[in-house]
CSV table of C-alpha atoms and ligand atoms in Angstrom, one decimal:
chain,number,residue,atom,x,y,z
E,486,UNK,CA,174.1,-87.7,134.9
E,487,UNK,CA,176.6,-84.9,135.4
E,488,UNK,CA,177.0,-86.3,139.0
E,489,UNK,CA,177.8,-89.9,137.5
E,490,UNK,CA,180.0,-88.6,135.0
E,491,UNK,CA,182.1,-86.7,138.0
E,492,UNK,CA,182.1,-89.9,139.8
E,493,UNK,CA,183.9,-91.7,136.6
E,494,UNK,CA,186.3,-88.5,136.4
E,495,UNK,CA,187.4,-89.6,139.7
E,496,UNK,CA,187.7,-93.2,138.9
E,497,UNK,CA,189.8,-92.5,136.1
E,498,UNK,CA,192.1,-90.0,138.1
E,499,UNK,CA,192.7,-92.6,140.8
E,500,UNK,CA,193.2,-95.4,138.2
E,501,UNK,CA,196.1,-92.8,136.8
E,502,UNK,CA,197.4,-92.6,140.4
E,503,UNK,CA,197.4,-96.3,141.1
E,504,UNK,CA,199.3,-97.1,138.1
E,505,UNK,CA,201.9,-94.3,138.7
E,506,UNK,CA,202.5,-95.6,142.2
E,507,UNK,CA,202.8,-99.1,140.6
E,508,UNK,CA,205.4,-97.4,138.3
E,509,UNK,CA,207.3,-96.1,141.2
E,510,UNK,CA,207.4,-99.6,142.8
E,511,UNK,CA,208.6,-101.2,139.8
E,512,UNK,CA,211.4,-98.7,139.0
E,513,UNK,CA,212.8,-98.7,142.6
E,514,UNK,CA,212.9,-102.6,142.3
E,515,UNK,CA,214.9,-102.4,139.1
E,516,UNK,CA,212.1,-103.4,136.9
E,517,UNK,CA,212.6,-100.9,134.3
E,518,UNK,CA,210.4,-102.4,131.5
E,519,UNK,CA,207.5,-102.8,134.1
E,520,UNK,CA,208.0,-99.4,135.1
E,521,UNK,CA,207.8,-97.7,131.7
E,522,UNK,CA,204.8,-99.8,131.2
E,523,UNK,CA,202.9,-98.4,134.2
E,524,UNK,CA,204.0,-95.1,133.5
E,525,UNK,CA,202.6,-95.2,130.0
E,526,UNK,CA,199.4,-96.7,131.5
E,527,UNK,CA,199.1,-94.0,133.9
E,528,UNK,CA,199.2,-91.5,131.5
E,529,UNK,CA,196.4,-93.3,129.3
E,530,UNK,CA,194.3,-93.1,132.5
E,531,UNK,CA,194.8,-89.4,132.7
E,532,UNK,CA,193.6,-89.1,129.2
E,533,UNK,CA,190.5,-91.2,129.8
E,534,UNK,CA,189.9,-88.5,132.6
E,535,UNK,CA,190.4,-85.8,130.4
E,536,UNK,CA,188.3,-86.9,127.8
E,537,UNK,CA,185.7,-87.1,130.4
E,538,UNK,CA,186.5,-83.6,131.7
E,539,UNK,CA,186.1,-82.0,128.4
E,540,UNK,CA,182.9,-83.6,127.5
E,541,UNK,CA,181.4,-82.5,130.7
E,542,UNK,CA,182.4,-79.0,130.3
E,543,UNK,CA,181.4,-79.0,126.5
E,544,UNK,CA,177.8,-80.1,127.2
E,545,UNK,CA,177.3,-77.3,129.8
E,546,UNK,CA,178.2,-79.0,133.1
E,547,UNK,CA,181.1,-78.4,135.4
E,548,UNK,CA,183.7,-81.1,135.5
E,549,UNK,CA,185.0,-81.4,139.1
E,550,UNK,CA,188.3,-82.1,140.2
E,551,UNK,CA,188.1,-83.7,143.6
E,552,UNK,CA,190.7,-84.9,146.1
E,553,UNK,CA,191.6,-88.7,145.4
E,554,UNK,CA,192.3,-91.8,147.7
E,555,UNK,CA,196.2,-92.4,148.0
E,556,UNK,CA,196.9,-95.7,146.2
E,557,UNK,CA,199.1,-98.4,147.5
E,558,UNK,CA,202.7,-97.9,147.7
E,559,UNK,CA,204.0,-101.7,148.2
E,560,UNK,CA,202.6,-104.1,145.9
E,561,UNK,CA,204.3,-107.3,147.1
E,562,UNK,CA,205.5,-109.2,144.0
E,563,UNK,CA,205.2,-108.2,140.4
E,564,UNK,CA,202.9,-111.0,140.0
E,565,UNK,CA,200.6,-109.5,142.5
E,566,UNK,CA,201.1,-106.2,141.1
E,567,UNK,CA,199.6,-107.3,137.7
E,568,UNK,CA,196.7,-109.3,139.6
E,569,UNK,CA,195.9,-106.2,141.1
E,570,UNK,CA,195.8,-104.2,137.7
E,571,UNK,CA,193.4,-106.8,136.3
E,572,UNK,CA,191.1,-106.5,139.2
E,573,UNK,CA,191.1,-102.7,139.1
E,574,UNK,CA,190.1,-102.9,135.4
E,575,UNK,CA,187.4,-105.1,136.2
E,576,UNK,CA,186.5,-102.5,138.6
E,577,UNK,CA,186.6,-99.8,136.1
E,578,UNK,CA,184.7,-101.7,133.7
E,579,UNK,CA,182.0,-102.2,136.2
E,580,UNK,CA,182.0,-98.4,136.9
E,581,UNK,CA,181.6,-98.0,133.0
E,582,UNK,CA,178.7,-100.2,132.6
E,583,UNK,CA,176.8,-98.4,135.7
E,584,UNK,CA,177.5,-95.2,133.9
E,585,UNK,CA,175.8,-96.5,130.6
E,586,UNK,CA,172.9,-97.7,132.5
E,587,UNK,CA,172.3,-94.3,133.9
E,588,UNK,CA,172.4,-92.8,130.4
E,589,UNK,CA,169.6,-95.2,129.4
E,590,UNK,CA,167.3,-94.6,132.2
E,591,UNK,CA,168.0,-90.9,131.8
E,592,UNK,CA,167.3,-91.3,128.2
E,593,UNK,CA,170.7,-89.5,127.5
E,594,UNK,CA,171.4,-90.7,124.1
E,595,UNK,CA,174.3,-88.5,123.3
E,596,UNK,CA,176.1,-89.5,126.5
E,597,UNK,CA,175.4,-93.1,125.9
E,598,UNK,CA,177.1,-92.4,122.5
E,599,UNK,CA,180.1,-90.8,123.9
E,600,UNK,CA,180.5,-93.7,126.4
E,601,UNK,CA,180.8,-96.4,123.6
E,602,UNK,CA,184.5,-95.4,123.3
E,603,UNK,CA,184.8,-96.4,127.0
E,604,UNK,CA,183.1,-99.6,126.5
E,605,UNK,CA,185.4,-100.9,123.7
E,606,UNK,CA,188.3,-99.4,125.5
E,607,UNK,CA,187.4,-101.5,128.6
E,608,UNK,CA,187.3,-104.6,126.6
E,609,UNK,CA,190.7,-103.9,125.4
E,610,UNK,CA,192.1,-103.1,128.6
E,611,UNK,CA,190.8,-106.3,130.2
E,612,UNK,CA,192.2,-108.2,127.2
E,613,UNK,CA,195.8,-106.4,128.0
E,614,UNK,CA,195.8,-107.4,131.6
E,615,UNK,CA,194.6,-111.1,130.7
E,616,UNK,CA,197.4,-111.3,128.3
E,617,UNK,CA,199.7,-110.1,130.6
E,618,UNK,CA,198.6,-112.3,133.4
E,619,UNK,CA,198.9,-115.5,131.1
E,620,UNK,CA,202.5,-114.5,130.2
E,621,UNK,CA,203.5,-114.1,134.0
E,622,UNK,CA,201.8,-117.7,134.4
E,623,UNK,CA,204.2,-119.2,132.1
E,624,UNK,CA,207.0,-117.5,133.7
E,625,UNK,CA,206.4,-118.8,137.0
E,626,UNK,CA,209.6,-118.2,139.4
E,627,UNK,CA,212.2,-118.4,136.4
E,628,UNK,CA,214.5,-115.5,136.8
E,629,UNK,CA,215.6,-115.6,133.0
E,630,UNK,CA,211.8,-115.4,132.4
E,631,UNK,CA,211.2,-112.4,134.3
E,632,UNK,CA,214.2,-110.5,132.6
E,633,UNK,CA,212.6,-111.2,129.2
E,634,UNK,CA,209.1,-110.2,130.6
E,635,UNK,CA,210.5,-107.0,131.9
E,636,UNK,CA,212.3,-106.4,128.7
E,637,UNK,CA,209.0,-107.2,126.6
E,638,UNK,CA,206.4,-105.6,128.6
E,639,UNK,CA,206.9,-102.0,127.5
E,640,UNK,CA,206.2,-103.3,124.0
E,641,UNK,CA,202.6,-104.4,124.9
E,642,UNK,CA,200.0,-102.0,124.3
E,643,UNK,CA,196.2,-102.1,124.5
E,644,UNK,CA,196.1,-102.1,120.7
E,645,UNK,CA,198.3,-105.1,120.3
E,646,UNK,CA,196.7,-107.2,123.1
E,647,UNK,CA,193.4,-106.6,121.6
E,648,UNK,CA,194.5,-107.6,118.1
E,649,UNK,CA,195.8,-110.8,119.6
E,650,UNK,CA,194.6,-111.6,122.7
E,651,UNK,CA,196.4,-115.1,122.9
E,652,UNK,CA,199.7,-113.5,122.3
P,1495,FEO,FE1,190.5,-95.8,132.4
P,1495,FEO,FE2,192.0,-98.6,132.5
P,1495,FEO,O1,190.4,-97.6,132.6
């Protein structure tokens, strides 16, 4: 179980790096709102990682801070970047589901209970990513739409997307 939790610590840390790299790409392209959104998202992933770190250490294990894979540095277009974000969240959801599976096979119900927060969080993160992709599809290649999207995207949070997935 500890090994599986440590693997998830790495997944969350790498997620934080991926979104930090997306923030940098958006920032140098002048997409200030998208950059702010990605910086915030990167911080959230670090929080997900820290929550796991503390849980492992408090339960008598040893949270391992490992080296990380380098994220991409070029994301092509902002549309492609958000598609990549969505795919990444699907990947994280699968990792969390695998982890929950391990808790059941090992009858580790304390960890099972702890992981429910992550299960709920992933539902919200996927909803958030889908909400954003829907908005992007509406914009198409309209420059004015991109201007408004860049202005508004920093206001979209996991909570607002979960409350109104169709927004
Ligand atoms: Fe920590 Fe976005 O998953």
